[in-house]
PDB file of C-alpha atoms and ligand atoms in Angstrom:
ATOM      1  CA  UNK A  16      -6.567  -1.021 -21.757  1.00 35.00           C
ATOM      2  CA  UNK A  17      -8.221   1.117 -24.525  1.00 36.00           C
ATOM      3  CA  UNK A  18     -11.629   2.390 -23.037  1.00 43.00           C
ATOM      4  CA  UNK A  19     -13.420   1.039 -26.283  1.00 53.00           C
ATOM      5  CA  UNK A  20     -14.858  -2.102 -26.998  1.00 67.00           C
ATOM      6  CA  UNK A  21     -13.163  -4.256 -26.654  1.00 76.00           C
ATOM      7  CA  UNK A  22     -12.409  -6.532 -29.637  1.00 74.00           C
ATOM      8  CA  UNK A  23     -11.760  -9.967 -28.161  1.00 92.00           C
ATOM      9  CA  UNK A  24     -13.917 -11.337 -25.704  1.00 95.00           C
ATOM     10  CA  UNK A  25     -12.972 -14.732 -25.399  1.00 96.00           C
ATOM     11  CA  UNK A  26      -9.375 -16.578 -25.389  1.00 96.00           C
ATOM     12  CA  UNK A  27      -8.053 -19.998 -24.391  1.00 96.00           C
ATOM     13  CA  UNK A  28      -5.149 -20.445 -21.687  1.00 95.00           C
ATOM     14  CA  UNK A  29      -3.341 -23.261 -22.774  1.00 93.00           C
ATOM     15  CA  UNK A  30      -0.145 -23.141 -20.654  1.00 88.00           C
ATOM     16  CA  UNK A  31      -0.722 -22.748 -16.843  1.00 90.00           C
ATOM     17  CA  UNK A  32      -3.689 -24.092 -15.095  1.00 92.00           C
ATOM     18  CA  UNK A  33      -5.487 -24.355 -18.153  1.00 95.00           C
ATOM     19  CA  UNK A  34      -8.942 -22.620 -18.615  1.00 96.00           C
ATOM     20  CA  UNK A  35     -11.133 -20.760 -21.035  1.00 97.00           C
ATOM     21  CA  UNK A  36     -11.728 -17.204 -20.564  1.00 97.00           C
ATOM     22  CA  UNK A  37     -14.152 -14.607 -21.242  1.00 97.00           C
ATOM     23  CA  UNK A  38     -14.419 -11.247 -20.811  1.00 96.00           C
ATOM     24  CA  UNK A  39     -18.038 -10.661 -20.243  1.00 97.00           C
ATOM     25  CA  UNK A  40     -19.613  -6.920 -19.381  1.00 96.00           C
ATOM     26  CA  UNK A  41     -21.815  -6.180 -16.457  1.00 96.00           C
ATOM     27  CA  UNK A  42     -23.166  -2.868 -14.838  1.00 96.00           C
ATOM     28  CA  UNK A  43     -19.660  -1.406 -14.034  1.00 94.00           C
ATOM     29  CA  UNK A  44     -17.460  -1.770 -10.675  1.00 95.00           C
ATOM     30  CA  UNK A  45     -19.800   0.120  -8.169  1.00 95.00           C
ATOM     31  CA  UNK A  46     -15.621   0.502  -6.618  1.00 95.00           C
ATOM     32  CA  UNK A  47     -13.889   2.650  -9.143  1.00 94.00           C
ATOM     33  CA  UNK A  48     -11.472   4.222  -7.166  1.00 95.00           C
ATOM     34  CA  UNK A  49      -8.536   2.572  -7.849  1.00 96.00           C
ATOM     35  CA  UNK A  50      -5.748   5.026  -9.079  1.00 96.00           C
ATOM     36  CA  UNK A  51      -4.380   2.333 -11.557  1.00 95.00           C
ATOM     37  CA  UNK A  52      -7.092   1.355 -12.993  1.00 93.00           C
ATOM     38  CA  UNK A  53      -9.635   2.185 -16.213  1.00 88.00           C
ATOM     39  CA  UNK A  54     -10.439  -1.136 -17.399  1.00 77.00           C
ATOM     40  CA  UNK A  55     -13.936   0.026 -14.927  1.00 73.00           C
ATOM     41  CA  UNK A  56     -14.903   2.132 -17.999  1.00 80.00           C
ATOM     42  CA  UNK A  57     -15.876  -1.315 -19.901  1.00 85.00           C
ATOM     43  CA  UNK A  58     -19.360  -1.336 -18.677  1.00 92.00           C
ATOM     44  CA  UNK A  59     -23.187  -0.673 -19.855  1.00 94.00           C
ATOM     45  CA  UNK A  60     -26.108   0.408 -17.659  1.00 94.00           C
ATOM     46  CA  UNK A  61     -28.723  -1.452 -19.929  1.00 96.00           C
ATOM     47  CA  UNK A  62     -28.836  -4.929 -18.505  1.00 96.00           C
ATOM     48  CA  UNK A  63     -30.137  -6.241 -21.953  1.00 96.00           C
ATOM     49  CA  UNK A  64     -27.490  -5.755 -24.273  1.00 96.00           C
ATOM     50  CA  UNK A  65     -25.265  -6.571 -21.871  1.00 97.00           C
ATOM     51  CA  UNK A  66     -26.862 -10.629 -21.571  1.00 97.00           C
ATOM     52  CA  UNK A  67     -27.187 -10.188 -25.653  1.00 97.00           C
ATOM     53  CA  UNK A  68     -23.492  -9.523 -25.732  1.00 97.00           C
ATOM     54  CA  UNK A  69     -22.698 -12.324 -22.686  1.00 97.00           C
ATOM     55  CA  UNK A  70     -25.049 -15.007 -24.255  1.00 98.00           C
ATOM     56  CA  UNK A  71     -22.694 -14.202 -27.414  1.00 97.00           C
ATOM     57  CA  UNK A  72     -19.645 -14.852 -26.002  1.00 97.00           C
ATOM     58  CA  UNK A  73     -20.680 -17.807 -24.008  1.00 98.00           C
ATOM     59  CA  UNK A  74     -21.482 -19.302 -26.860  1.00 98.00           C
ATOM     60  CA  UNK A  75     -17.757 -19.955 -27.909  1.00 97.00           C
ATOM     61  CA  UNK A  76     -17.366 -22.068 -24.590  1.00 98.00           C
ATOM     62  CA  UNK A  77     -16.153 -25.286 -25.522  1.00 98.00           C
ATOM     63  CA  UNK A  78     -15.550 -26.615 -22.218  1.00 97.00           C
ATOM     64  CA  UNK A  79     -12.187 -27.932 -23.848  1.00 97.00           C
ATOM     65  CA  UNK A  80     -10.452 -27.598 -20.193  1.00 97.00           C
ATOM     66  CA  UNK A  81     -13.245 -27.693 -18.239  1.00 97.00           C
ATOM     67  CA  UNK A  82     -12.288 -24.799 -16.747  1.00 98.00           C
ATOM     68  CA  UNK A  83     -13.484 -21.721 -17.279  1.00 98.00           C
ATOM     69  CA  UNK A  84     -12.600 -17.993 -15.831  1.00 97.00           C
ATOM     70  CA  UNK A  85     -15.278 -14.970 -16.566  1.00 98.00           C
ATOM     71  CA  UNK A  86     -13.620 -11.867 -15.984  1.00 96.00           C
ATOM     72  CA  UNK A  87     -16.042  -8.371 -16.398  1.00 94.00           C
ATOM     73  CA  UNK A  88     -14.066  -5.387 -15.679  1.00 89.00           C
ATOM     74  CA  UNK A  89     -15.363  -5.198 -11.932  1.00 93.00           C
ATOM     75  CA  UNK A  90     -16.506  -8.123  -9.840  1.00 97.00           C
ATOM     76  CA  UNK A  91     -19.534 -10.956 -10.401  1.00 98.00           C
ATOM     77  CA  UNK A  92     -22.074  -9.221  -8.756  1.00 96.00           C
ATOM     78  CA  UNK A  93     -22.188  -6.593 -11.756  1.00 97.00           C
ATOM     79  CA  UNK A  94     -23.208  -9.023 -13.750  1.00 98.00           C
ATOM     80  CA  UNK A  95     -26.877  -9.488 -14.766  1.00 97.00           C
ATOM     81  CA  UNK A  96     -29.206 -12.236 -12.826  1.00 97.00           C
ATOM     82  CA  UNK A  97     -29.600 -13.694 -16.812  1.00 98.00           C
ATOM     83  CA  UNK A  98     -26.460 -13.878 -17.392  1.00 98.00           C
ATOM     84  CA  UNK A  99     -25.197 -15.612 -14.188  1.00 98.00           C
ATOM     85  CA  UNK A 100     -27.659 -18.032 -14.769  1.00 98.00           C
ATOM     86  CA  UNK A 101     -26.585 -18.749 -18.268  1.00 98.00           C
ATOM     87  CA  UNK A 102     -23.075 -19.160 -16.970  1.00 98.00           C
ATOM     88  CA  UNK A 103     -24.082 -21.785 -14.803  1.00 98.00           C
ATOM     89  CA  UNK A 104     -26.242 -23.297 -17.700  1.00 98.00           C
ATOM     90  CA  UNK A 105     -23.362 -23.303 -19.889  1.00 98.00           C
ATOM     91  CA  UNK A 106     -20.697 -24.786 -16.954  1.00 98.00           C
ATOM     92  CA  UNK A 107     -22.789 -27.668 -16.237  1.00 98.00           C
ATOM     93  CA  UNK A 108     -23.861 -28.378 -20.453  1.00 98.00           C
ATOM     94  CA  UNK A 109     -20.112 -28.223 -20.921  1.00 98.00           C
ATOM     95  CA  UNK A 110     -19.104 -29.889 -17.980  1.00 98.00           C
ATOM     96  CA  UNK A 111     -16.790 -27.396 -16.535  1.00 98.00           C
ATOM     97  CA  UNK A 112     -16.405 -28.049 -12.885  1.00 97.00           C
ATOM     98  CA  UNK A 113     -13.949 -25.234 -12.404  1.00 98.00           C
ATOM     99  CA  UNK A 114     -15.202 -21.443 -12.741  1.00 98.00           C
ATOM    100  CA  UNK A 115     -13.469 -18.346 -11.730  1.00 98.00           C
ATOM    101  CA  UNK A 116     -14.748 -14.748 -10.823  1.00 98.00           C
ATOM    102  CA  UNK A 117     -13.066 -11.543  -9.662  1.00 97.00           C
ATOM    103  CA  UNK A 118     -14.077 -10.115  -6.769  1.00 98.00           C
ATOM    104  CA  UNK A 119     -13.838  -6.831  -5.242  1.00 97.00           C
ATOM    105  CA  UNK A 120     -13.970  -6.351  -1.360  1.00 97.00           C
ATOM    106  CA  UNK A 121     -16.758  -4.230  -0.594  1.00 96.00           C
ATOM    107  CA  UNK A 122     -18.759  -7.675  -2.133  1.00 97.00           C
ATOM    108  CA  UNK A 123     -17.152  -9.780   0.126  1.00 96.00           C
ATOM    109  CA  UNK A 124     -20.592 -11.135   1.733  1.00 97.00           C
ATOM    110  CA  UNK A 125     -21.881 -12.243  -1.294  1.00 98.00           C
ATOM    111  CA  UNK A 126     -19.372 -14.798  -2.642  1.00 98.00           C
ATOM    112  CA  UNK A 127     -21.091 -17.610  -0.122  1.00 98.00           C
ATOM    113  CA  UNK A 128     -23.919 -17.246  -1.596  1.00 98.00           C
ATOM    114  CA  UNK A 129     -22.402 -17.341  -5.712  1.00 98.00           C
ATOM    115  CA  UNK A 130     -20.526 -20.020  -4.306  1.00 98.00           C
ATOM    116  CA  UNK A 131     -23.494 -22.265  -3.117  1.00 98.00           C
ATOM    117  CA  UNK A 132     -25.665 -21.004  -6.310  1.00 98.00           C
ATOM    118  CA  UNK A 133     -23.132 -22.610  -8.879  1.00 98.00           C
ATOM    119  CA  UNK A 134     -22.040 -25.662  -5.887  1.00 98.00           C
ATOM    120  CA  UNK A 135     -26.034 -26.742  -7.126  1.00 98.00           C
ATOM    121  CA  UNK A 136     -24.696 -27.825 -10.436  1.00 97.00           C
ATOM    122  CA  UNK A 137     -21.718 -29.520  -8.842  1.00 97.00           C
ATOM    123  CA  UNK A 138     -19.257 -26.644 -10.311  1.00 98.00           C
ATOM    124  CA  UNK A 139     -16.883 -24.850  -7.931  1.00 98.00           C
ATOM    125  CA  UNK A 140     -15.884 -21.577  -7.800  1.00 98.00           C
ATOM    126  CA  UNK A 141     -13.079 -20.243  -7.475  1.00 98.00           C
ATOM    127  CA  UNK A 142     -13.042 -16.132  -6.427  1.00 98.00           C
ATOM    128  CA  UNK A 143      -9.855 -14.021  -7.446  1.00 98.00           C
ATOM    129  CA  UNK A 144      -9.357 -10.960  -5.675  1.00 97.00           C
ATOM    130  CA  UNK A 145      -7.317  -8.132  -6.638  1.00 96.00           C
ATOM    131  CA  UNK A 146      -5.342  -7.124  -3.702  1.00 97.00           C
ATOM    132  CA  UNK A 147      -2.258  -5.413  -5.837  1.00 97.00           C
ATOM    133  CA  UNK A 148      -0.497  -5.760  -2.692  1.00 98.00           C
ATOM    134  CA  UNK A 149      -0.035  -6.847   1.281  1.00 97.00           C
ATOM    135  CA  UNK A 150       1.271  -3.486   1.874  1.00 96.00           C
ATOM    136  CA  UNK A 151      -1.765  -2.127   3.532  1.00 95.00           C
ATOM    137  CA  UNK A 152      -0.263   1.801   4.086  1.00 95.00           C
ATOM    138  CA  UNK A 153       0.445   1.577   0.287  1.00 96.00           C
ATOM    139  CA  UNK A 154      -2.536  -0.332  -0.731  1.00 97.00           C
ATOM    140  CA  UNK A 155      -4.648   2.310   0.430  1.00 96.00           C
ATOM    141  CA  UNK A 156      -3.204   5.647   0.395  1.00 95.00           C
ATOM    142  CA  UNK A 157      -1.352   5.285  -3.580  1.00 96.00           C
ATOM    143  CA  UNK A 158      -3.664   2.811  -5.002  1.00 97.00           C
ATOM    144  CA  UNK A 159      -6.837   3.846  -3.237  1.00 97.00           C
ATOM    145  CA  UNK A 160      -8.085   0.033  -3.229  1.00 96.00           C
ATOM    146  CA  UNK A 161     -10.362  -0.381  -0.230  1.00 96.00           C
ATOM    147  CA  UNK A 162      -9.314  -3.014   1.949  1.00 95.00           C
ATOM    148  CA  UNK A 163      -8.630  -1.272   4.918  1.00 79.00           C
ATOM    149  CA  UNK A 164      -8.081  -3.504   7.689  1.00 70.00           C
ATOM    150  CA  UNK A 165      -8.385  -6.188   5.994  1.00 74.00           C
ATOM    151  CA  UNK A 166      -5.281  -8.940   6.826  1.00 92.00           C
ATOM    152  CA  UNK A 167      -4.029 -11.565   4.502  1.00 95.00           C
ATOM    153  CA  UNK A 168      -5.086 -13.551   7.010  1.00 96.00           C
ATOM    154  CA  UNK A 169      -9.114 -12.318   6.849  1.00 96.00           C
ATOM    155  CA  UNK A 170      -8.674 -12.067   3.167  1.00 96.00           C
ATOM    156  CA  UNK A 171      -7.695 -15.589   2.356  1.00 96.00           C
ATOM    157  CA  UNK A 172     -11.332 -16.471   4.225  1.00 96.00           C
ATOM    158  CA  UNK A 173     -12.898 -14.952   1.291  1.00 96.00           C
ATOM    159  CA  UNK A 174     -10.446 -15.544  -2.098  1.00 97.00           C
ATOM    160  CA  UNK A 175      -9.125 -17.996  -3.096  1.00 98.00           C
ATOM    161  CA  UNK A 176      -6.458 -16.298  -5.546  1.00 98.00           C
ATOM    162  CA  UNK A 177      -5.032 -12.667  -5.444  1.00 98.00           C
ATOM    163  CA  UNK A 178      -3.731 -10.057  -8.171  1.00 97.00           C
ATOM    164  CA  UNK A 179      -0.704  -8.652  -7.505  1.00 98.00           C
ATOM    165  CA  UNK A 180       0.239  -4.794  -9.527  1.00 98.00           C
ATOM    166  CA  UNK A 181       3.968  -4.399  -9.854  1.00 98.00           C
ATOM    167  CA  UNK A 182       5.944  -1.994 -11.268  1.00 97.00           C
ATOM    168  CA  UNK A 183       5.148   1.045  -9.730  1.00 97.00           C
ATOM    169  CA  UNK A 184       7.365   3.791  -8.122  1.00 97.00           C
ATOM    170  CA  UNK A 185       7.506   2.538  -4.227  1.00 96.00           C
ATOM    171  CA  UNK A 186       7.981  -0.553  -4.935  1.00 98.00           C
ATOM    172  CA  UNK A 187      11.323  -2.463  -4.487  1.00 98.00           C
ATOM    173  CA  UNK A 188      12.643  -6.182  -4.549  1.00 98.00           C
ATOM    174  CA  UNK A 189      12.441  -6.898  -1.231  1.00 98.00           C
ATOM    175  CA  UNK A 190       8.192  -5.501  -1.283  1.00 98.00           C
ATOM    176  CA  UNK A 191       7.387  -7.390  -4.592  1.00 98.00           C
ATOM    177  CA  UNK A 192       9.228 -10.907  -3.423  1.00 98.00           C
ATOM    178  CA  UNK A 193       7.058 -10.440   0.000  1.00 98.00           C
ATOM    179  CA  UNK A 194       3.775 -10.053  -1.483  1.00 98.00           C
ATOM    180  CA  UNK A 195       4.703 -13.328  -3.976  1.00 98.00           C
ATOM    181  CA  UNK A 196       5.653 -15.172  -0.679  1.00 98.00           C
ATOM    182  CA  UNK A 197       2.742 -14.320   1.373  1.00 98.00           C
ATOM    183  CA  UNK A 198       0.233 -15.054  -2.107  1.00 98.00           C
ATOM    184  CA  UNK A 199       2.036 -18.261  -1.969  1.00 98.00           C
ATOM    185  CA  UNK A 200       1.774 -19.176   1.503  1.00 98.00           C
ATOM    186  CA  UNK A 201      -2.145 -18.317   1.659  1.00 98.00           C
ATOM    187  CA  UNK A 202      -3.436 -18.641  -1.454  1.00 98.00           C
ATOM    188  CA  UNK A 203      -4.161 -21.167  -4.477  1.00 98.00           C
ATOM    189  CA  UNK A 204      -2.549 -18.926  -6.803  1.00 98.00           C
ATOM    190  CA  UNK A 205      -1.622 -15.713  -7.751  1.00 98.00           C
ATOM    191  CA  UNK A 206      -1.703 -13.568 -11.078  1.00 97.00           C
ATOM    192  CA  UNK A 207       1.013 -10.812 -11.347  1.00 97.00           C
ATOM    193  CA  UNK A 208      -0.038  -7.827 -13.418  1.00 96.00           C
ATOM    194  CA  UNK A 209       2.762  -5.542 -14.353  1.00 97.00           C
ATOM    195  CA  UNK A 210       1.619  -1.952 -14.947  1.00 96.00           C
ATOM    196  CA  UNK A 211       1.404  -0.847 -17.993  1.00 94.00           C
ATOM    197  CA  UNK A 212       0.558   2.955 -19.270  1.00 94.00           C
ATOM    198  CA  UNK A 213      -3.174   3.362 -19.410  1.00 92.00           C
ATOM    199  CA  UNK A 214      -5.582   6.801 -19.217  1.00 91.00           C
ATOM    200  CA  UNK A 215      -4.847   7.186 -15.584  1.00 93.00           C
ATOM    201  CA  UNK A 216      -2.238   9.382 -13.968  1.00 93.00           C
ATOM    202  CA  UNK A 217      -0.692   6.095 -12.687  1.00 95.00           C
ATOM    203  CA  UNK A 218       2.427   5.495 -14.799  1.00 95.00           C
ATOM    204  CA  UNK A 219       4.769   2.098 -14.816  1.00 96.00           C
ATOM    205  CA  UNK A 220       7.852   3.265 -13.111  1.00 97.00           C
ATOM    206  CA  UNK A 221      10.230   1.141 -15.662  1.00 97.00           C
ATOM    207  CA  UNK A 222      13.209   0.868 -12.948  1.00 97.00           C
ATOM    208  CA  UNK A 223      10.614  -1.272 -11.140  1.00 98.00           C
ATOM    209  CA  UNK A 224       9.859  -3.084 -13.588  1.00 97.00           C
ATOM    210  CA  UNK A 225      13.443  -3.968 -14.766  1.00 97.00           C
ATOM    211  CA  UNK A 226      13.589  -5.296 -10.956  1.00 98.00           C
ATOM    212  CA  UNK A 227      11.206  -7.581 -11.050  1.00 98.00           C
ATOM    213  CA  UNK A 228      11.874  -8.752 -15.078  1.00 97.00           C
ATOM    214  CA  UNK A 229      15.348  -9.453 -13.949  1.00 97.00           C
ATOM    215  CA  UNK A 230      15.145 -11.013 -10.509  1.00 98.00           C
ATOM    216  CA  UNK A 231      12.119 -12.189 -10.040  1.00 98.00           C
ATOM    217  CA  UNK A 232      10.421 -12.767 -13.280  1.00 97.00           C
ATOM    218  CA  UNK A 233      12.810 -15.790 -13.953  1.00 97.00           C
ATOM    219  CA  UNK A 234      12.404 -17.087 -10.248  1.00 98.00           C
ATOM    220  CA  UNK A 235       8.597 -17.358 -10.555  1.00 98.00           C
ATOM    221  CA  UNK A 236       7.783 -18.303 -14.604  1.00 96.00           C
ATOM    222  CA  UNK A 237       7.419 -21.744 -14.048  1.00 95.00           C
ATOM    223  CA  UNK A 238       5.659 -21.908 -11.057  1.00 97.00           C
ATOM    224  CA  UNK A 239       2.579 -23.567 -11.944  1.00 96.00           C
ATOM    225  CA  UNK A 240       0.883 -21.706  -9.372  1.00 97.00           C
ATOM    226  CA  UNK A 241       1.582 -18.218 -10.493  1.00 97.00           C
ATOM    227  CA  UNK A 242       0.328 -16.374 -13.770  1.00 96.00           C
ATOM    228  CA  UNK A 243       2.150 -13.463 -14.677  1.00 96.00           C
ATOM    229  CA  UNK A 244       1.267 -10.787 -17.538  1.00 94.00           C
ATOM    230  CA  UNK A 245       3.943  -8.375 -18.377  1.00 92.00           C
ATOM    231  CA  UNK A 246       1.301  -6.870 -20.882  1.00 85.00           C
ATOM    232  CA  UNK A 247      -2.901  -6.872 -19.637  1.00 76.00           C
ATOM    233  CA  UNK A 248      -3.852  -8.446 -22.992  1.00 76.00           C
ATOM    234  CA  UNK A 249      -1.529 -11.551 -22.458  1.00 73.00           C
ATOM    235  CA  UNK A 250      -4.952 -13.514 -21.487  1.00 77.00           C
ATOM    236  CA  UNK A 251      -5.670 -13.376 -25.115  1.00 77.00           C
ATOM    237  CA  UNK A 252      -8.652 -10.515 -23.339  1.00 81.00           C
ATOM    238  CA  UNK A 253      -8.931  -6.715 -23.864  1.00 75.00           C
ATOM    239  CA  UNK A 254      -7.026  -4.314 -25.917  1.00 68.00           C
ATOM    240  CA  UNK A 255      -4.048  -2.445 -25.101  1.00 58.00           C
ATOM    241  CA  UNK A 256      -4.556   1.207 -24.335  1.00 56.00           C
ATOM    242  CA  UNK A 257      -3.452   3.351 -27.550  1.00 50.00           C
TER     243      UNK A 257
HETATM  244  S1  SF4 B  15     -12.014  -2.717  -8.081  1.00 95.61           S
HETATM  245 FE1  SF4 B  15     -11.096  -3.478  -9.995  1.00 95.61          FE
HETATM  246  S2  SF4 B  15     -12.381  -2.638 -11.640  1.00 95.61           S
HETATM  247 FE2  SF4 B  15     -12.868  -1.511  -9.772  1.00 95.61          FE
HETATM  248  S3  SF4 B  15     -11.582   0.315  -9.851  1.00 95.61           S
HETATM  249 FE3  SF4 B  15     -10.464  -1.219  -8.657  1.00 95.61          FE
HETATM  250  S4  SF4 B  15      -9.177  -2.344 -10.131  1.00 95.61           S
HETATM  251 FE4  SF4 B  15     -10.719  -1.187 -11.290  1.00 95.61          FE
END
């Protein structure tokens, strides 16, 4: 994803579990260590043109689906108190009872709380957590993610969807089909990223990829349960990294 502006801010998902979605900006991912990963650089420090630019893009909400997925390059709680209220504001105006965050981890304790906050208006949300994959040893040492000792098992008490990264060097079949089945089996869905090149040293290893395109890409497509984005920007969100 380019480390600019981004230029679109706000899509509709019409296919799969269908939901509007915005790409709103917070404070930054207080994370950042991931070795895939630069979309963190979409961030501002000053809290008040970041509501200016989130009351702007919330203002496209229809409610059309009445569902509705805020995504911020990090997790909710980088978001500004103004702007989570004006989320909520907009949900129940629009009558979206549906809302989804991302969540990182290390903010694991405070999704209760968000949850119970936006429960008030009668809207329920719904925490995605990127977890790339179930392979712990890789998890943390290649992709530096920080969810040591965490389980599927302890996870799952906290998300209620996972990201999966694919299509790096590691990787086979017989890891990527595991951690679709054990998404599956604990999970309400799960969203497939495939790596694409970016600023990091991370590259897509394209053998991997071809793996998955051919053998499990056609297994998994029309499972309404599973999103999958060969490209980041396939949200309708973001830019590609040039
Ligand atoms: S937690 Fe998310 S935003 Fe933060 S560095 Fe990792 S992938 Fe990037």
């Amino acid at each position: 994803m380019s480390i600019q502006e981004p230029s679109n801010r706000y899509s509709v998902i019409r296919e799969k579990n269908p939901r509007e979605i915005l790409l709103l900006r917070g404070s930054g991912c207080k994370w950042r260590r991931c070795t895939f990963c630069d979309y963190h650089l979409d961030f501002s420090r000053d809290e008040e043109a970041n509501f200016h630019l989130n009351q702007a893009e919330l203002a496209k909400v229809t409610g059309c689906f009445h569902r509705l997925e805020v995504i911020n390059s990090g997790s909710f709680c980088d978001l500004d108190e103004k702007t989570l209220r004006l989320i909520r504001e907009v949900c129940a105006e629009k009558r979206i009872r549906e809302l989804h965050f991302e969540c990182h981890w290390m903010h694991k304790d405070a999704i209760q709380a968000a949850r119970d906050f936006f429960a008030e208006k009668g809207i329920c949300l719904k925490i995605k957590m990127g977890v790339e994959t179930f392979d712990e040893e890789f998890r943390e040492k290649v992709l530096q993610k920080g969810i040591a000792a965490a389980s599927p098992r302890e996870i799952a008490k906290y998300a209620d969807e996972v990201c999966l990264l694919f299509g790096l060097t590691g990787q086979t079949f017989t890891s990527m089909k595991s951690d679709i089945e054990t998404g599956l089996s604990l999970f309400e869905r799960i969203c497939i990223n495939v790596m694409v090149e970016n600023s990091t040293k991370m590259k897509p290893d394209r053998d991997v990829i071809r793996i998955f395109a051919q053998n499990l890409y056609p297994v998994y497509i029309e499972n309404e349960r599973v999103d999958i984005l060969m490209e980041n920007t396939e949200f309708g969100v973001g830019d590609k990294y040039e």
